[in-house]
mmCIF file of C-alpha atoms and ligand atoms in Angstrom:
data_model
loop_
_atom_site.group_PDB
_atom_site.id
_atom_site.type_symbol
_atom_site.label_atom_id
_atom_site.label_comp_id
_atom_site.label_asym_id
_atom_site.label_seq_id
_atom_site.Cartn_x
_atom_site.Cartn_y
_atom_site.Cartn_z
ATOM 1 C CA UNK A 1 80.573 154.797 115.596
ATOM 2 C CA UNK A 2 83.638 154.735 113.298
ATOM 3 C CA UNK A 3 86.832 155.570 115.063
ATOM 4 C CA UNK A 4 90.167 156.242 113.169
ATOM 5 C CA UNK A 5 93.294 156.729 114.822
ATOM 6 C CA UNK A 6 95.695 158.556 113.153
ATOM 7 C CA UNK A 7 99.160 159.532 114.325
ATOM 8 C CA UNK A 8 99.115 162.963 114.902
ATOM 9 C CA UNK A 9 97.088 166.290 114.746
ATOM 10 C CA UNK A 10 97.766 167.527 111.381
ATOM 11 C CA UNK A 11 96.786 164.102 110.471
ATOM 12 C CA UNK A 12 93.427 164.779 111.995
ATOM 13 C CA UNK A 13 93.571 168.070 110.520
ATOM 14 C CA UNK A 14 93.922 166.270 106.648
ATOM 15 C CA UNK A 15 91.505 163.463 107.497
ATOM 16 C CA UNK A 16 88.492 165.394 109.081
ATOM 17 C CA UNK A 17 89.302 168.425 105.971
ATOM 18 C CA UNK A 18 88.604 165.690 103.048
ATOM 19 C CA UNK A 19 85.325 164.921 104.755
ATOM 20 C CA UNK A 20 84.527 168.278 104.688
ATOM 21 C CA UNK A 21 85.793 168.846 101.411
ATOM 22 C CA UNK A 22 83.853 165.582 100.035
ATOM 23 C CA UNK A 23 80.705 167.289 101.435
ATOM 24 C CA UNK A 24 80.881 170.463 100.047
ATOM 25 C CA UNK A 25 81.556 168.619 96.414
ATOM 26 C CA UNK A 26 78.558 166.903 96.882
ATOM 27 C CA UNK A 27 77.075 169.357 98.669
ATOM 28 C CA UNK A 28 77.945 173.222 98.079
ATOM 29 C CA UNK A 29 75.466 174.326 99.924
ATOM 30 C CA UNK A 30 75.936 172.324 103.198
ATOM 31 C CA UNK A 31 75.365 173.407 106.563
ATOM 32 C CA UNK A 32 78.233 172.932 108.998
ATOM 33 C CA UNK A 33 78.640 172.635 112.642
ATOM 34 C CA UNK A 34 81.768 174.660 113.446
ATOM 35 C CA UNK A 35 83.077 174.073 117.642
ATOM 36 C CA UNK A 36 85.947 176.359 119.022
ATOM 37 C CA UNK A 37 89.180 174.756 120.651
ATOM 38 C CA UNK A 38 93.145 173.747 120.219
ATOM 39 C CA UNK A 39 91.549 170.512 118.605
ATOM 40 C CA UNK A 40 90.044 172.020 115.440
ATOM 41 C CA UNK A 41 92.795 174.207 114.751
ATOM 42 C CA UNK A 42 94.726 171.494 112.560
ATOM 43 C CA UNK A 43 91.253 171.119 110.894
ATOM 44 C CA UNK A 44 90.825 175.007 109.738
ATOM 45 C CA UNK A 45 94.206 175.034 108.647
ATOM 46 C CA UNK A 46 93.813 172.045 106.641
ATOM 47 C CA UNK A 47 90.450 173.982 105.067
ATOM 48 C CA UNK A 48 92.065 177.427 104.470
ATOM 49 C CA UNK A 49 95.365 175.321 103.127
ATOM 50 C CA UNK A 50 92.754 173.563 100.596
ATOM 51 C CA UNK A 51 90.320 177.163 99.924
ATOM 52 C CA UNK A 52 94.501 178.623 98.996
ATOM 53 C CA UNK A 53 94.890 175.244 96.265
ATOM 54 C CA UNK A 54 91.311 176.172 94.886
ATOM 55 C CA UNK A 55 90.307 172.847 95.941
ATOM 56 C CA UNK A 56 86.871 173.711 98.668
ATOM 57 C CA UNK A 57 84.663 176.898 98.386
ATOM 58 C CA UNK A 58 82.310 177.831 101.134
ATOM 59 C CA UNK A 59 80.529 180.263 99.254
ATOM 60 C CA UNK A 60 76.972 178.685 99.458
ATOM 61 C CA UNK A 61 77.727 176.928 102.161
ATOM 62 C CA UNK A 62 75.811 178.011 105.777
ATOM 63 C CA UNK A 63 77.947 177.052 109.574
ATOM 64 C CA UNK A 64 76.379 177.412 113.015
ATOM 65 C CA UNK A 65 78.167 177.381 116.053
ATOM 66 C CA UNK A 66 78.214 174.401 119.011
ATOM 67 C CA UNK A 67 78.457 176.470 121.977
ATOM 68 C CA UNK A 68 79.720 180.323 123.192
ATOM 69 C CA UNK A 69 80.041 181.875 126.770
ATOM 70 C CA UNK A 70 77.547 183.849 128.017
ATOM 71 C CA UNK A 71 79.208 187.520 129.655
ATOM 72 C CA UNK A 72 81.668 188.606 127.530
ATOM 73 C CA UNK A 73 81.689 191.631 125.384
ATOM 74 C CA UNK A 74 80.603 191.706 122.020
ATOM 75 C CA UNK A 75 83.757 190.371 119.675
ATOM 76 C CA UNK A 76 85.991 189.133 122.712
ATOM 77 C CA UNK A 77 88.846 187.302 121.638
ATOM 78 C CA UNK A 78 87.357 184.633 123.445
ATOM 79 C CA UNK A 79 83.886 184.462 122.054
ATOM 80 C CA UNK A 80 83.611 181.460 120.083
ATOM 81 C CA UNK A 81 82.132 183.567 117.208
ATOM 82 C CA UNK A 82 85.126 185.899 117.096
ATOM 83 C CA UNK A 83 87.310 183.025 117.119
ATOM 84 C CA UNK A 84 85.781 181.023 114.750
ATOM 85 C CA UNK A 85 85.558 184.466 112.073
ATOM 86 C CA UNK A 86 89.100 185.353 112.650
ATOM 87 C CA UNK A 87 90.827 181.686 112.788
ATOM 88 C CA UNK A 88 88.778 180.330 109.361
ATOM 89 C CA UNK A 89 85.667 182.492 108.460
ATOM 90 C CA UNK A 90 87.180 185.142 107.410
ATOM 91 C CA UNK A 91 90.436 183.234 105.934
ATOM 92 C CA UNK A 92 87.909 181.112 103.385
ATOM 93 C CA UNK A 93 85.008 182.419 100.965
ATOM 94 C CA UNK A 94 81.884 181.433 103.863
ATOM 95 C CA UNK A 95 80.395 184.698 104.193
ATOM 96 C CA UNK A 96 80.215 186.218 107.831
ATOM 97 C CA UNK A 97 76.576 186.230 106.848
ATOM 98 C CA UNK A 98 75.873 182.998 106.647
ATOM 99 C CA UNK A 99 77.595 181.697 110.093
ATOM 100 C CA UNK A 100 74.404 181.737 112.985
ATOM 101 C CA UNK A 101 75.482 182.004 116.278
ATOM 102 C CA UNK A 102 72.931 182.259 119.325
ATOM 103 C CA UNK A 103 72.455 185.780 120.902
ATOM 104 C CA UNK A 104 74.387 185.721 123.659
ATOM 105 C CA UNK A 105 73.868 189.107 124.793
ATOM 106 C CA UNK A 106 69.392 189.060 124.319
ATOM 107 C CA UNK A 107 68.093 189.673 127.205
ATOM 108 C CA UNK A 108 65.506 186.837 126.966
ATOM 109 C CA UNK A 109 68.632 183.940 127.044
ATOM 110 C CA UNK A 110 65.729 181.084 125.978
ATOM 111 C CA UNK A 111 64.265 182.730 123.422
ATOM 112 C CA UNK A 112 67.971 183.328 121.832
ATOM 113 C CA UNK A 113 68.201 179.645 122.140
ATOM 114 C CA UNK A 114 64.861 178.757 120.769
ATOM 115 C CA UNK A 115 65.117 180.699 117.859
ATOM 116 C CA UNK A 116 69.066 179.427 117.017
ATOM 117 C CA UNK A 117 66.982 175.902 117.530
ATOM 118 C CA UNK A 118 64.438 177.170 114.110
ATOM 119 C CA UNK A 119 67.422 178.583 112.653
ATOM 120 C CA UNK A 120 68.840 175.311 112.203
ATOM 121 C CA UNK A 121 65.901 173.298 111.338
ATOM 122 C CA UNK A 122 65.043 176.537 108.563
ATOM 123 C CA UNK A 123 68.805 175.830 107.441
ATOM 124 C CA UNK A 124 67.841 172.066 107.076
ATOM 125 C CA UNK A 125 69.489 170.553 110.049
ATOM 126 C CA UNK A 126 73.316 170.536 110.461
ATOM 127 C CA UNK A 127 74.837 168.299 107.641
ATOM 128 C CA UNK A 128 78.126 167.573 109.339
ATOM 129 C CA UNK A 129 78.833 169.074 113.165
ATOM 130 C CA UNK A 130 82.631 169.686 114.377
ATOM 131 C CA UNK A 131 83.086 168.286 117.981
ATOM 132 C CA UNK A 132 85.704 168.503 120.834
ATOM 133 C CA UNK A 133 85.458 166.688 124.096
ATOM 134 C CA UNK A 134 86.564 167.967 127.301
ATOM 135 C CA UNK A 135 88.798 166.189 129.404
ATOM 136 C CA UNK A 136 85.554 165.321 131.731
ATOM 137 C CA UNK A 137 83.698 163.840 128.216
ATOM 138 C CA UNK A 138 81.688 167.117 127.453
ATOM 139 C CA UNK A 139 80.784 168.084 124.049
ATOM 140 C CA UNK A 140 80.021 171.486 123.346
ATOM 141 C CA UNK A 141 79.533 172.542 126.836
ATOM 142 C CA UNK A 142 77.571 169.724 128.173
ATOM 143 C CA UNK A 143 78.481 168.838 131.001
ATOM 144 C CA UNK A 144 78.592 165.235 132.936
ATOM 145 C CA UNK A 145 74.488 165.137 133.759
ATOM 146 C CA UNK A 146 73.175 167.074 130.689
ATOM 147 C CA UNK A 147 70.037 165.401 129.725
ATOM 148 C CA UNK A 148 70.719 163.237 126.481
ATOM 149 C CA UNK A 149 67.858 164.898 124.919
ATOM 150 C CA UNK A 150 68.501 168.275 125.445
ATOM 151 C CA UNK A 151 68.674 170.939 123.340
ATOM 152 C CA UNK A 152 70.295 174.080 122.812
ATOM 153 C CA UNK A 153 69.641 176.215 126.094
ATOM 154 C CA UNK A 154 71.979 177.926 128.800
ATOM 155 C CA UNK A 155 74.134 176.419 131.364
ATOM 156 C CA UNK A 156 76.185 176.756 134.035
ATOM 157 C CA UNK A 157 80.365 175.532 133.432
ATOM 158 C CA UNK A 158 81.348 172.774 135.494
ATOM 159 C CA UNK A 159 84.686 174.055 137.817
ATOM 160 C CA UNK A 160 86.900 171.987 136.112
ATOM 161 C CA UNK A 161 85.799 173.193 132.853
ATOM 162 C CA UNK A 162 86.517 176.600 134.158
ATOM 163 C CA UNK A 163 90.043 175.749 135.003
ATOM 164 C CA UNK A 164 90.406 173.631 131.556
ATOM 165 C CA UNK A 165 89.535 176.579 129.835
ATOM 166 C CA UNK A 166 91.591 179.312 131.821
ATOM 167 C CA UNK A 167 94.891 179.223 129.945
ATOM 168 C CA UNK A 168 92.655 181.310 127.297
ATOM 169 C CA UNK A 169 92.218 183.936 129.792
ATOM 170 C CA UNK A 170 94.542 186.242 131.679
ATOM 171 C CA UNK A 171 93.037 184.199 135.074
ATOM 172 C CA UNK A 172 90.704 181.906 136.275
ATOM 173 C CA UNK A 173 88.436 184.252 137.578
ATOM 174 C CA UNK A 174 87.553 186.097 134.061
ATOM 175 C CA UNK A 175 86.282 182.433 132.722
ATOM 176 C CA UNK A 176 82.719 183.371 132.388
ATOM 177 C CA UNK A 177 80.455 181.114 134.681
ATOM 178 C CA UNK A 178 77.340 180.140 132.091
ATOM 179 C CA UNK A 179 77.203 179.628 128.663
ATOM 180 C CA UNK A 180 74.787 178.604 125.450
ATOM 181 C CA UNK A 181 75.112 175.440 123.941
ATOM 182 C CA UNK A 182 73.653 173.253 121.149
ATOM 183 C CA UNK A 183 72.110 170.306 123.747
ATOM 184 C CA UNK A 184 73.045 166.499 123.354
ATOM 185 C CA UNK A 185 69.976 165.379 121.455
ATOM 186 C CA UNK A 186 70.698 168.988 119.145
ATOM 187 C CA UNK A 187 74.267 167.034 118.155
ATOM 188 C CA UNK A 188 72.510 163.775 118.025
ATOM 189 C CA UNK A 189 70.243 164.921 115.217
ATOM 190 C CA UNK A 190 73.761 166.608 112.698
ATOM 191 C CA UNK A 191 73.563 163.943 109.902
ATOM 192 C CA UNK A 192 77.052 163.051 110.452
ATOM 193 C CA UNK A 193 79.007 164.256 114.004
ATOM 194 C CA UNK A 194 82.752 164.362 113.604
ATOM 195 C CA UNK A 195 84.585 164.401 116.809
ATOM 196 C CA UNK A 196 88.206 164.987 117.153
ATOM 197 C CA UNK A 197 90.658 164.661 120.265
ATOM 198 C CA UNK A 198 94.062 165.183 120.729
ATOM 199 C CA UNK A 199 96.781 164.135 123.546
ATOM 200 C CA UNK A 200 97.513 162.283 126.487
ATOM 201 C CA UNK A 201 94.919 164.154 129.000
ATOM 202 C CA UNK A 202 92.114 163.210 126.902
ATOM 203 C CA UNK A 203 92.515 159.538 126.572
ATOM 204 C CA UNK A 204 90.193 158.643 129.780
ATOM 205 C CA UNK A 205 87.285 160.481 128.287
ATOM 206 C CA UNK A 206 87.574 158.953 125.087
ATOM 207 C CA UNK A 207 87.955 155.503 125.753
ATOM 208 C CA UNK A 208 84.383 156.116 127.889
ATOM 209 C CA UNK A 209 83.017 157.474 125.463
ATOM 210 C CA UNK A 210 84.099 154.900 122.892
ATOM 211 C CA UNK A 211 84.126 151.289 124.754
ATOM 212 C CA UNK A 212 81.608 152.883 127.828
ATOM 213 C CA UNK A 213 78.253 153.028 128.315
ATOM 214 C CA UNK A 214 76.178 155.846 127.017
ATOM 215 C CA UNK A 215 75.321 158.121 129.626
ATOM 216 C CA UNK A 216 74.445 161.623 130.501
ATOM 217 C CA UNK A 217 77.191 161.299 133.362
ATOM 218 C CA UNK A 218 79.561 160.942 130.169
ATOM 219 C CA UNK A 219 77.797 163.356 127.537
ATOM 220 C CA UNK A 220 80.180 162.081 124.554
ATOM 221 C CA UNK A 221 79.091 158.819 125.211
ATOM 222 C CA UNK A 222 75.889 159.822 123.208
ATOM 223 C CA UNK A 223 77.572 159.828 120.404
ATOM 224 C CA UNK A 224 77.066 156.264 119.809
ATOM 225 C CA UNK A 225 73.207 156.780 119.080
ATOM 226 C CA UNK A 226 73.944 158.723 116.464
ATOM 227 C CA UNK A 227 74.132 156.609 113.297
ATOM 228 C CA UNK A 228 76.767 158.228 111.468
ATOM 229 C CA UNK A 229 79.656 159.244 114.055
ATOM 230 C CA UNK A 230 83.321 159.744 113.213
ATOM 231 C CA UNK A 231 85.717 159.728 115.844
ATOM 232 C CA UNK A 232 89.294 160.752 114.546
ATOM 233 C CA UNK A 233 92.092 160.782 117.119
ATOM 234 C CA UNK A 234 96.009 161.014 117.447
ATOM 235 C CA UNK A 235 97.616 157.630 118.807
ATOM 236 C CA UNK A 236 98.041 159.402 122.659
ATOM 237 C CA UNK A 237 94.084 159.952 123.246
ATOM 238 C CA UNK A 238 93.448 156.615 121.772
ATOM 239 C CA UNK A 239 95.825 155.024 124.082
ATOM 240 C CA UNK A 240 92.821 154.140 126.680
ATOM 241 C CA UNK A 241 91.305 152.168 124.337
ATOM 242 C CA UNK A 242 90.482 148.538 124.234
ATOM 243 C CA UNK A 243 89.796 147.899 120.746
ATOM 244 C CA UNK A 244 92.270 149.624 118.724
ATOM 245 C CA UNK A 245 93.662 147.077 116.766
ATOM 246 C CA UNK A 246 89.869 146.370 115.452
ATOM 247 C CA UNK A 247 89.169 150.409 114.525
ATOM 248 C CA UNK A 248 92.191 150.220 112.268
ATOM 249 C CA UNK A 249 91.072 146.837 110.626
ATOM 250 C CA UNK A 250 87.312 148.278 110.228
ATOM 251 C CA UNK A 251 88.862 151.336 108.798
ATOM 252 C CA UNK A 252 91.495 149.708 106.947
ATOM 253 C CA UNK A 253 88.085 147.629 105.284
ATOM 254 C CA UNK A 254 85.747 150.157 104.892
ATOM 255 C CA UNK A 255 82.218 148.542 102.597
ATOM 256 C CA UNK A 256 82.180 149.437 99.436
ATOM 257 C CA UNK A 257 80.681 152.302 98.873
ATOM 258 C CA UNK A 258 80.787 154.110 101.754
ATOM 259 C CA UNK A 259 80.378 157.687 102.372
ATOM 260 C CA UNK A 260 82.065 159.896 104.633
HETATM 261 C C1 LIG B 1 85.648 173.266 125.415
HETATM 262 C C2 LIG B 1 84.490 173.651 124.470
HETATM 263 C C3 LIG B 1 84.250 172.621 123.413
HETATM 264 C C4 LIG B 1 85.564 172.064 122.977
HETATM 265 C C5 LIG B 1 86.133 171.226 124.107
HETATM 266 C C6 LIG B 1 87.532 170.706 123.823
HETATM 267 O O1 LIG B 1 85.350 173.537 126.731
HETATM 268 N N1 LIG B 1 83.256 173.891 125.092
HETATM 269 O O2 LIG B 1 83.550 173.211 122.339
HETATM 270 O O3 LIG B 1 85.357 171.260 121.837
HETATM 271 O O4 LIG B 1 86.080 171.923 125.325
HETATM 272 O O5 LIG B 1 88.432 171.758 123.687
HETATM 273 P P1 LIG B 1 89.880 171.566 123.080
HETATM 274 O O6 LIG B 1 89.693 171.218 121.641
HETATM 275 O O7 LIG B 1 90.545 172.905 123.251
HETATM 276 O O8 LIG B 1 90.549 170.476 123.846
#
């Protein structure tokens, strides 16, 4: 697990975008692994900043999504998928065609999630997967207990996940109570998992996940089985950590050669 510590978000924003951008120049057709949340936001900008310089196109490029509520009315506000179009789809050349979501709204909820499993092995696998953590060490919405080898399916929100997540609501009580999400060992197999975290209320969960043990009652802590995982963060969530002062010199001395 590579961790860099930067000092701020649009810092996070330019450092995860030139991985992104590398990709796509090496890549054009990539597939990426697009999550919802404050803590992209400096990322998309960065990308639609770049698409505006002529510098990244998406155009052959394919993006799933990590994890939507379950309830809510086709293009919500809230839907991951309508937040995702209107906050960078739709601002960069990635057609609305080519972003897979799961079908929230099927009436058979597994076989939605089954078949946005074959989507993404049909795509290829996910080349490199956006991640947030929640301040109890989700990612996507697996909660503390998901099964490190599960994969995408529907779940129930943990209460605190609820409240987390209620300033993007009018109340509490309209934060839908299940949701879809890619599973742990779905993220586990992205060929390279970016996960970013900003301020001072995530810096418990990140040091776990980091410096802890890996375990389901931590689901970010999973991360570190995966053999190419990118951790950026501003200094105030990496204040919990132990081992900063190593990250920056293993950063700062990156082997030759390496790709992001
Ligand atoms: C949410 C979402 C995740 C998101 C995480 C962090 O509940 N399920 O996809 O990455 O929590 O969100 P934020 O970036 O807003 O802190």
């Amino acid at each position: 697990m590579e961790v860099v510590v930067v000092e701020s978000p649009e810092d996070i924003g330019a450092s995860v975008a030139s991985m992104v951008i590398g990709l796509l120049e090496r890549r054009p057709a990539a597939v990426l692994g697009l999550a919802a949340g404050d803590s992209q936001v400096p990322v998309y900008e960065a990308l639609i900043e770049a698409y505006r310089r002529g510098e990244v196109s998406f155009a052959e490029a394919s993006a799933v999504t990590l994890d939507e509520y379950v309830g809510l009315p086709p293009g919500h506000s809230q839907s991951y998928r309508q937040s995702l179009i209107d906050a960078f789809v739709r601002r960069v050349d990635l057609p609305v065609s080519s972003l897979y979501t799961p079908d929230v709204h099927a009436a058979d909820l597994g076989a939605a999630c089954a078949e946005f499993e074959a989507q993404i092995a049909r795509l290829g696998g996910v080349d490199l997967q956006l991640l947030g953590i929640g301040a109890n060490g989700h990612i996507g919405f697996n909660e503390p207990g998901s099964s490190l080898a599960s994969r995408t399916r529907v779940t129930a929100l943990h209460p605190r996940t609820r409240d987390d997540n209620a300033r993007f609501f009018a109340n509490v009580d309209e934060v839908p109570y299940h949701v879809v999400t890619q599973g742990v060992g779905t993220v586990l197999d992205a060929r390279h998992a970016v996960l970013i975290a900003s301020g001072e209320h995530k810096r418990e969960a990140v040091a776990a996940m980091v410096e802890g043990p890996v375990t389901a009652s931590l689901p970010a802590s999973a991360l570190q089985l995966n053999p190419h995982a990118t951790v950026v963060i501003d200094e105030a969530s990496a204040a919990g950590l132990q081992q900063t002062e190593y990250h920056r010199f293993a950063h700062d001395h990156e082997p030759p050669g390496q790709q992001d």
